[in-house]
mmCIF file of C-alpha atoms in Angstrom:
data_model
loop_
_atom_site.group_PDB
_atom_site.id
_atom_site.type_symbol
_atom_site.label_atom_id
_atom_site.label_comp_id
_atom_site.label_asym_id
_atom_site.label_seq_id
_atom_site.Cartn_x
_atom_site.Cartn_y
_atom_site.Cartn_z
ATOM 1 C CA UNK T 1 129.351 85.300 97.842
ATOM 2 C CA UNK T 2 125.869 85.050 99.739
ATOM 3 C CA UNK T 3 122.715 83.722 99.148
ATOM 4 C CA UNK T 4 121.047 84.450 101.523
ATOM 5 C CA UNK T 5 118.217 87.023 101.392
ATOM 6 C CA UNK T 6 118.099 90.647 102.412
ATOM 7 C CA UNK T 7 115.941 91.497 105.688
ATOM 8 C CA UNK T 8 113.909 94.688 105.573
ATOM 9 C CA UNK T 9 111.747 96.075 107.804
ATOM 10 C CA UNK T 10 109.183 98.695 108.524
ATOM 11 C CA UNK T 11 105.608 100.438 110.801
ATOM 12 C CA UNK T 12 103.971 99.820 107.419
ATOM 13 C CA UNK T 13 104.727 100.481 103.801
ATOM 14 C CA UNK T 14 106.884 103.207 103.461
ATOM 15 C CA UNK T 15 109.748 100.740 103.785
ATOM 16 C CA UNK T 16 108.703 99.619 100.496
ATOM 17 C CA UNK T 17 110.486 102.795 98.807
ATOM 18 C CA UNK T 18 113.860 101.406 100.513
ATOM 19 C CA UNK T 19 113.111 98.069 98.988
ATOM 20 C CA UNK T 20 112.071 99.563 95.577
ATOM 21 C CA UNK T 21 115.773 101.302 94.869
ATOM 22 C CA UNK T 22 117.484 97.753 96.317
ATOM 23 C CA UNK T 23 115.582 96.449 93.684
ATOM 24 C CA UNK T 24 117.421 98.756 91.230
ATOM 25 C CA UNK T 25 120.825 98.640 92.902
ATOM 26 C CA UNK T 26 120.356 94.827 93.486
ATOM 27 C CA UNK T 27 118.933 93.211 90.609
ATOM 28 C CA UNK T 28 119.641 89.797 91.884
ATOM 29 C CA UNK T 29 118.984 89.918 95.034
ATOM 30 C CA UNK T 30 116.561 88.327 97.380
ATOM 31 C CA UNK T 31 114.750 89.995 99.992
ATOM 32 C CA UNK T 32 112.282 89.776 102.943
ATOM 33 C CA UNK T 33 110.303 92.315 103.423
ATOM 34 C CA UNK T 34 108.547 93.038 106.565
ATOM 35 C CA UNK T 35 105.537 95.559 107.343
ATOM 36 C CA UNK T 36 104.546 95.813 110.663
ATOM 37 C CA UNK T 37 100.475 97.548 109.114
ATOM 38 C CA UNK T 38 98.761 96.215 111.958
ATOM 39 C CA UNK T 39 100.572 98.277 114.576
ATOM 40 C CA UNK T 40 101.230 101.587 112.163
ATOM 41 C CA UNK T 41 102.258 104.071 112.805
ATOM 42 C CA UNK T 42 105.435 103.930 115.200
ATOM 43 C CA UNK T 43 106.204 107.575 115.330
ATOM 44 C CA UNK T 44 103.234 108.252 118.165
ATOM 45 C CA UNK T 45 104.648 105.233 120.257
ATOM 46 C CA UNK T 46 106.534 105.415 123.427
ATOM 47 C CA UNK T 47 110.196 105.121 122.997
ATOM 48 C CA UNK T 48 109.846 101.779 124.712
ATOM 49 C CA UNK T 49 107.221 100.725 122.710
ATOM 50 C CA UNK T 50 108.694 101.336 119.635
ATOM 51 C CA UNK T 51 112.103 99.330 120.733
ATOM 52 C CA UNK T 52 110.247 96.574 121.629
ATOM 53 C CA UNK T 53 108.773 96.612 117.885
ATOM 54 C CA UNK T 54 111.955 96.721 116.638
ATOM 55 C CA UNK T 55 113.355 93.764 118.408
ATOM 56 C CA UNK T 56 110.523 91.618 117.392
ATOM 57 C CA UNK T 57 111.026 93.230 113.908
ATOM 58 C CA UNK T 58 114.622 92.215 113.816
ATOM 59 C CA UNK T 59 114.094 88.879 115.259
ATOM 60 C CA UNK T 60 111.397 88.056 112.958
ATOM 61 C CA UNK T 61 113.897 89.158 109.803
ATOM 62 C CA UNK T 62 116.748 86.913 111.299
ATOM 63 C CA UNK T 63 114.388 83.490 111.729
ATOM 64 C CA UNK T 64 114.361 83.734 108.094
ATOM 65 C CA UNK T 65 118.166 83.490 107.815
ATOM 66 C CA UNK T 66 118.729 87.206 105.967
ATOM 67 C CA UNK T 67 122.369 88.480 105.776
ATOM 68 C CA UNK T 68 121.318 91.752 106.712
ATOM 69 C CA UNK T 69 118.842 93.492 108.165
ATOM 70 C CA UNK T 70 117.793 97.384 106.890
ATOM 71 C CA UNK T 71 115.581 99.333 108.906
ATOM 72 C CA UNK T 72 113.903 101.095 106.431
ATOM 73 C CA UNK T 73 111.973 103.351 109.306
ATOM 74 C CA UNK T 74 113.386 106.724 110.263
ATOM 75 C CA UNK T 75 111.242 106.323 113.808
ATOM 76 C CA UNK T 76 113.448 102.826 114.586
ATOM 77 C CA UNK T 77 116.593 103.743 113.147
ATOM 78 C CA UNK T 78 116.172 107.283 115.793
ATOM 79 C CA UNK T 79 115.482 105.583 118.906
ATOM 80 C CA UNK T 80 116.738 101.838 118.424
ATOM 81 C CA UNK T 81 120.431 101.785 116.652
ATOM 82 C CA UNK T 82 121.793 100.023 119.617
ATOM 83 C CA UNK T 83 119.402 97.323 119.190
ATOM 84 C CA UNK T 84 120.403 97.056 115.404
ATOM 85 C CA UNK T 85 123.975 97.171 116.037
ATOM 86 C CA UNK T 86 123.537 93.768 118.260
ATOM 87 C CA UNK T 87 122.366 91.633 116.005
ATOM 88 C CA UNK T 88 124.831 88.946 114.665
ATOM 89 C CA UNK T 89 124.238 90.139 111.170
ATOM 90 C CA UNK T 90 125.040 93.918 109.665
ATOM 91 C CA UNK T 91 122.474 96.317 110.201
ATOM 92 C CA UNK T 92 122.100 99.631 108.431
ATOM 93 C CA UNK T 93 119.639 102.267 109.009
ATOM 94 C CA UNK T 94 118.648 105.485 107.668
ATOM 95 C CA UNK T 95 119.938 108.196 109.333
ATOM 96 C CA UNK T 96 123.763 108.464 108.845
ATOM 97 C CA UNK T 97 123.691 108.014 105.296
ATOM 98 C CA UNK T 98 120.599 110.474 104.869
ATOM 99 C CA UNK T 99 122.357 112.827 106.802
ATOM 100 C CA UNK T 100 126.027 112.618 104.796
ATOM 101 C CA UNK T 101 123.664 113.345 101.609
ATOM 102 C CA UNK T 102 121.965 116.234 102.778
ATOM 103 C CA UNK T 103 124.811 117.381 104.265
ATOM 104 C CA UNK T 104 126.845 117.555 101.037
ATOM 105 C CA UNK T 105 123.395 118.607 99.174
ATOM 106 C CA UNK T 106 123.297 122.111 101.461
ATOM 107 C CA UNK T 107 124.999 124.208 99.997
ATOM 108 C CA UNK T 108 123.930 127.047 101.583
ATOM 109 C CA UNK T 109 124.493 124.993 105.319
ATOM 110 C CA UNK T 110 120.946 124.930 106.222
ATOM 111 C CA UNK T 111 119.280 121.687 106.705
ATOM 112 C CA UNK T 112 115.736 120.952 107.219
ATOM 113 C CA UNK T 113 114.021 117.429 108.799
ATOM 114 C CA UNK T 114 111.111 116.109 108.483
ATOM 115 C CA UNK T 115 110.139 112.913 110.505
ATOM 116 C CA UNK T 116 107.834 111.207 112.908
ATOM 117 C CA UNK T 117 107.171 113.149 116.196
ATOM 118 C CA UNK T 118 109.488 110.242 117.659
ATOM 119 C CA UNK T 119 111.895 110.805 115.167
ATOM 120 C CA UNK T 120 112.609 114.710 115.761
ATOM 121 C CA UNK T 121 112.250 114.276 119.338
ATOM 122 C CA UNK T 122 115.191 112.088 118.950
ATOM 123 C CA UNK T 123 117.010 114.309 117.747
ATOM 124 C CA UNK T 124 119.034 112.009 115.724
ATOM 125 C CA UNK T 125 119.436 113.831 112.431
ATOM 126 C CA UNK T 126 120.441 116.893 114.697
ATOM 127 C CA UNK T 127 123.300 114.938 115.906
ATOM 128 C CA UNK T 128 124.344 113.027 112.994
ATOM 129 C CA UNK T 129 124.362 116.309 110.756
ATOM 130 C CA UNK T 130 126.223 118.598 113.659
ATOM 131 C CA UNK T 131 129.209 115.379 113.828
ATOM 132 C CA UNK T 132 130.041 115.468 110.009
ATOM 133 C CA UNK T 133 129.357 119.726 110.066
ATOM 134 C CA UNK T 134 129.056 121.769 113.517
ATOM 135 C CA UNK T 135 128.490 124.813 111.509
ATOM 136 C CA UNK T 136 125.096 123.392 109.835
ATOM 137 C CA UNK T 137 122.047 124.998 110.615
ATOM 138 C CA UNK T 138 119.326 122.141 111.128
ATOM 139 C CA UNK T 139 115.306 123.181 111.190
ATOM 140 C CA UNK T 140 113.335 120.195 112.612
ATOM 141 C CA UNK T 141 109.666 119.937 111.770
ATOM 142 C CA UNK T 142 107.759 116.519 113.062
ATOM 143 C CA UNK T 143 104.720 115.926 110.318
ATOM 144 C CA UNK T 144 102.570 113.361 112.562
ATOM 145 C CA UNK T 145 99.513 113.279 109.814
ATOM 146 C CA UNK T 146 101.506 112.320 106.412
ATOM 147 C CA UNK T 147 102.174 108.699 107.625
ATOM 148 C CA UNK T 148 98.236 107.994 108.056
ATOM 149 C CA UNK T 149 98.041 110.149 105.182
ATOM 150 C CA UNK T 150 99.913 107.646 103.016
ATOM 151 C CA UNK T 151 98.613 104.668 104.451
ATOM 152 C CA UNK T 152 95.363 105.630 103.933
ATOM 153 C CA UNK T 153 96.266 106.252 100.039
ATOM 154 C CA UNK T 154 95.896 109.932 100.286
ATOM 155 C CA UNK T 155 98.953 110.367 97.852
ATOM 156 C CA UNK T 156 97.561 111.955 94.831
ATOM 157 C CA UNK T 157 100.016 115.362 94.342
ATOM 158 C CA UNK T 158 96.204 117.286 93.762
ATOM 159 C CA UNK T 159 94.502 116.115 97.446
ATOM 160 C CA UNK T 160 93.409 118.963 99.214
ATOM 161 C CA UNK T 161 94.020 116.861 102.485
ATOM 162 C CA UNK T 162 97.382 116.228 102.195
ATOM 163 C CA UNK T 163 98.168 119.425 100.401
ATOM 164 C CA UNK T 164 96.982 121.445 103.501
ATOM 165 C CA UNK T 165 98.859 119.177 105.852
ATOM 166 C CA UNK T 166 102.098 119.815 103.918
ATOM 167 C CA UNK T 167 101.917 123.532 103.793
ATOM 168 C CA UNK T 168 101.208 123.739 107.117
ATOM 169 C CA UNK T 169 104.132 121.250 108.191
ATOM 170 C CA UNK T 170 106.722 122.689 105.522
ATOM 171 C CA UNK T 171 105.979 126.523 105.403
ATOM 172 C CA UNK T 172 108.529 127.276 107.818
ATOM 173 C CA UNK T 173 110.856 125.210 106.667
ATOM 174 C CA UNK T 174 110.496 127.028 103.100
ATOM 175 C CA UNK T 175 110.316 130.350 104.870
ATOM 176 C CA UNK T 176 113.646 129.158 106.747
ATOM 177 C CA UNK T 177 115.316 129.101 103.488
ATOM 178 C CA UNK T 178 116.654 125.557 103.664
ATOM 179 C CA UNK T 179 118.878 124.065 100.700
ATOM 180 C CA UNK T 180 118.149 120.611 101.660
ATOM 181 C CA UNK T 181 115.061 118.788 103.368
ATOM 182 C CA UNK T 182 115.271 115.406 104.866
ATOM 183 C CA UNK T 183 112.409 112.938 104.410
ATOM 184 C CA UNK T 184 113.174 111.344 107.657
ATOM 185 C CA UNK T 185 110.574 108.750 106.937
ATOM 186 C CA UNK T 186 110.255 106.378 104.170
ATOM 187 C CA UNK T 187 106.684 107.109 103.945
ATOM 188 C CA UNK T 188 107.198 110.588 102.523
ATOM 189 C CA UNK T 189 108.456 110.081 99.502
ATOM 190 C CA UNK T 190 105.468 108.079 98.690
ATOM 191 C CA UNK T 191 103.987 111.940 98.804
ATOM 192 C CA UNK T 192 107.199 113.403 97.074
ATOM 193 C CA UNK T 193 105.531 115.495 94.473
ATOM 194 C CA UNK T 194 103.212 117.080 97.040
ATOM 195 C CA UNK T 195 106.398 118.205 99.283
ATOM 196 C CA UNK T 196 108.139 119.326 96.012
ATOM 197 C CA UNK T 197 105.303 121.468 95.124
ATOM 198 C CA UNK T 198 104.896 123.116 98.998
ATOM 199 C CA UNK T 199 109.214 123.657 99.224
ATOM 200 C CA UNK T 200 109.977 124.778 95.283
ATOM 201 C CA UNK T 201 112.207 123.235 92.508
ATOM 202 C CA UNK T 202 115.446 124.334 94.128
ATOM 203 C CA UNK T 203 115.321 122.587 97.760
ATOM 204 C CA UNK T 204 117.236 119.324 97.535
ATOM 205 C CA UNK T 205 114.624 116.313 98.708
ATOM 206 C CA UNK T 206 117.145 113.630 100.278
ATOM 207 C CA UNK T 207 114.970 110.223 100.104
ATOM 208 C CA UNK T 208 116.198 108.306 103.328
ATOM 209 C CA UNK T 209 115.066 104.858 102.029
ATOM 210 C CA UNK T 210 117.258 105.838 99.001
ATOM 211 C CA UNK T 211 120.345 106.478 100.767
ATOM 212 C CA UNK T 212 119.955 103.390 103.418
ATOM 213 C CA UNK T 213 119.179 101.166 100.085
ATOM 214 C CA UNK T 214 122.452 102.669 98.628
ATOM 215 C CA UNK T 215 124.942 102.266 101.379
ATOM 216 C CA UNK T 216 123.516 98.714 102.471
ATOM 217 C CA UNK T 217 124.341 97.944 98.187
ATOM 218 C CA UNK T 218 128.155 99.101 98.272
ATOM 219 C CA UNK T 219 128.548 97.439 101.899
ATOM 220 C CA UNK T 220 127.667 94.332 100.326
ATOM 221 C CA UNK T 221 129.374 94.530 97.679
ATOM 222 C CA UNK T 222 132.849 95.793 99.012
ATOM 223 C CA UNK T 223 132.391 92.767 101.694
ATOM 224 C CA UNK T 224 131.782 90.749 98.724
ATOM 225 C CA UNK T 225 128.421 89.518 99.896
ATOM 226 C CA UNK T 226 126.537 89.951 97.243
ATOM 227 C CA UNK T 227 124.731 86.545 95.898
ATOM 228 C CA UNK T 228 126.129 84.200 92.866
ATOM 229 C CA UNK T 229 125.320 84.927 89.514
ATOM 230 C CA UNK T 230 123.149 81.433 89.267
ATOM 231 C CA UNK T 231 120.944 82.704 92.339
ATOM 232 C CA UNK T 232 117.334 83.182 91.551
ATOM 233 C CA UNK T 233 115.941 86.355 92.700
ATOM 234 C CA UNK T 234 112.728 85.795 95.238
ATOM 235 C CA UNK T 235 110.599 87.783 97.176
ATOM 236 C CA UNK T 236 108.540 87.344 100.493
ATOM 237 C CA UNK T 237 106.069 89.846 101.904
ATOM 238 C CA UNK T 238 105.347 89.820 105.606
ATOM 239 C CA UNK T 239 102.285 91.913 107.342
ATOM 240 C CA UNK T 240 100.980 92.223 110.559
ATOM 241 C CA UNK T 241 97.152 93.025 108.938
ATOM 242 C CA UNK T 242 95.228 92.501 106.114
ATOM 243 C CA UNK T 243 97.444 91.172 103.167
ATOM 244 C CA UNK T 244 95.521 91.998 100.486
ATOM 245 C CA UNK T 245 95.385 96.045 101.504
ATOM 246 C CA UNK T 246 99.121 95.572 101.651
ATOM 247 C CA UNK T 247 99.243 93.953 98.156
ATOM 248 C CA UNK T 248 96.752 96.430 96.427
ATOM 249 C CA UNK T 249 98.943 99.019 97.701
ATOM 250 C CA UNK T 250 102.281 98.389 97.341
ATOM 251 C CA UNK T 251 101.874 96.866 93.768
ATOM 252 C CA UNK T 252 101.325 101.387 93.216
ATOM 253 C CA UNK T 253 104.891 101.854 95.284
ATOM 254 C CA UNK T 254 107.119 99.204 93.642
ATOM 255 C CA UNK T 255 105.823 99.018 89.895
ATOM 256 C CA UNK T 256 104.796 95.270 90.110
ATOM 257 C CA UNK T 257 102.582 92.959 91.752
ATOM 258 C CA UNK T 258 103.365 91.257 95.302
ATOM 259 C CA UNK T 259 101.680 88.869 97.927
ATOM 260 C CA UNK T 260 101.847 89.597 100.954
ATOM 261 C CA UNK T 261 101.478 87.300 103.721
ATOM 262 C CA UNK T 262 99.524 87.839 107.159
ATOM 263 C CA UNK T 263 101.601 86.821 110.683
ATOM 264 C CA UNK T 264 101.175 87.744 114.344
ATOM 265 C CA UNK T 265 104.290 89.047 115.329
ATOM 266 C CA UNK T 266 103.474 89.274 119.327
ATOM 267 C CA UNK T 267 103.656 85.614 119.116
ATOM 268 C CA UNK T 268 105.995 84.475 116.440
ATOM 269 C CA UNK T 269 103.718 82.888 114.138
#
């Protein structure tokens, strides 16, 4: 048994889709989430730029005492793992389990991605799909608009703006004839519908903050981490910008109101 909360982290607010299915696989728990809106998005950042995000992401997370940290951004988990896998608490990000799901969803062996341009340059989902299946065929397609898209609320299924972007991001992907599409970013399924509608009914849509939220659950939970029974469930909210654009916002994402509170990660405060 363990109290303590769980640490989750993100550019912005597509982390919150990671923290919404937690909340359904982990009724009881607590968590601390935090958005890094002032310096969205990561997935145009320098490799280096982005890791040092991450470690001041991580370390924020652990001076709050979580258990475990999830980095609920596809751009981090791609070009910072090593970081993760330092820290004296388990760390899980999106990309293996993402990748075991779309691997089993394929069932025709072709896999497409969809990520930051950080992300695909990585080339992590490339790597982690070829290791479980060398005979996968993976189509990689970086989407650099959808995360402004999203942040900027431009997630109605009927906006011509975001409809555009995502046939001209996912066409080939479609025309590739893919069985299975990764949303290598949490901030696409925000924009699910409008993907669903571009690719067809029949492509598979793997949700990466889905399957991170779902493998961090049954790692706790075969560890035997999970908190007591008597444990009240709480909540923090961390931002980097205004709180109150964060709170009008996610309360759309997770179904319920939230607070989110502003801090200046550069310094630790």
């Amino acid at each position: 048994m363990d109290n303590r909360p769980i640490g989750v982290f993100d550019s912005g607010l597509g982390g919150l889709t990671a923290v919404k299915e937690l909340e359904l696989a982990l009724p009881g728990e607590s968590i601390v989430y935090f958005g890094d809106t002032g310096r969205v998005p990561y997935g145009s950042r320098s490799r280096e730029t982005v890791r040092r995000y991450a470690r001041q992401d991580m370390n924020f997370l652990l001076g709050h005492n979580v258990k475990a940290v999830l980095a609920a951004c596809g751009t981090v988990s791609s070009t910072a793992g090593d970081i993760g896998a330092a820290l004296p608490v388990p760390y899980f990000d999106v990309v293996a389990p993402t990748a075991r799901a779309a691997a089993k969803a394929a069932d025709n062996r072709r896999v497409g991605v969809i990520g930051t341009s950080a992300t695909i340059a990585s080339g992590s989902y490339v790597r982690a799909l070829r290791e479980l299946d060398p005979k996968l065929e993976v189509f990689s397609q970086a989407c650099p608009l959808f995360v402004p898209l999203v942040e900027s609320g431009f997630v109605d299924p009927e906006d011509p703006i975001t409809r555009l972007a995502a046939e001209r991001y996912l066409t080939p992907l479609r025309e590739a004839g893919v069985g299975a599409l990764i949303l290598g970013c949490t901030h696409y399924p925000i924009i699910r519908r409008t993907i669903r509608q571009v690719m067809g009914p029949d492509i598979a849509l793997i949700d990466s903050g889905r399957e991170a939220a779902l493998a961090l659950a049954e790692f706790l939970a075969s560890h035997e981490l999970l908190c007591g029974p008597d444990q009240r469930r709480q909540a923090e909210y961390y931002v980097t910008d205004a709180p109150e654009d964060f709170a009008s916002v996610a309360e759309l994402f997770l179904g319920h109101s939230v607070a989110g509170r502003r801090i200046d990660i550069e310094n630790g405060e």
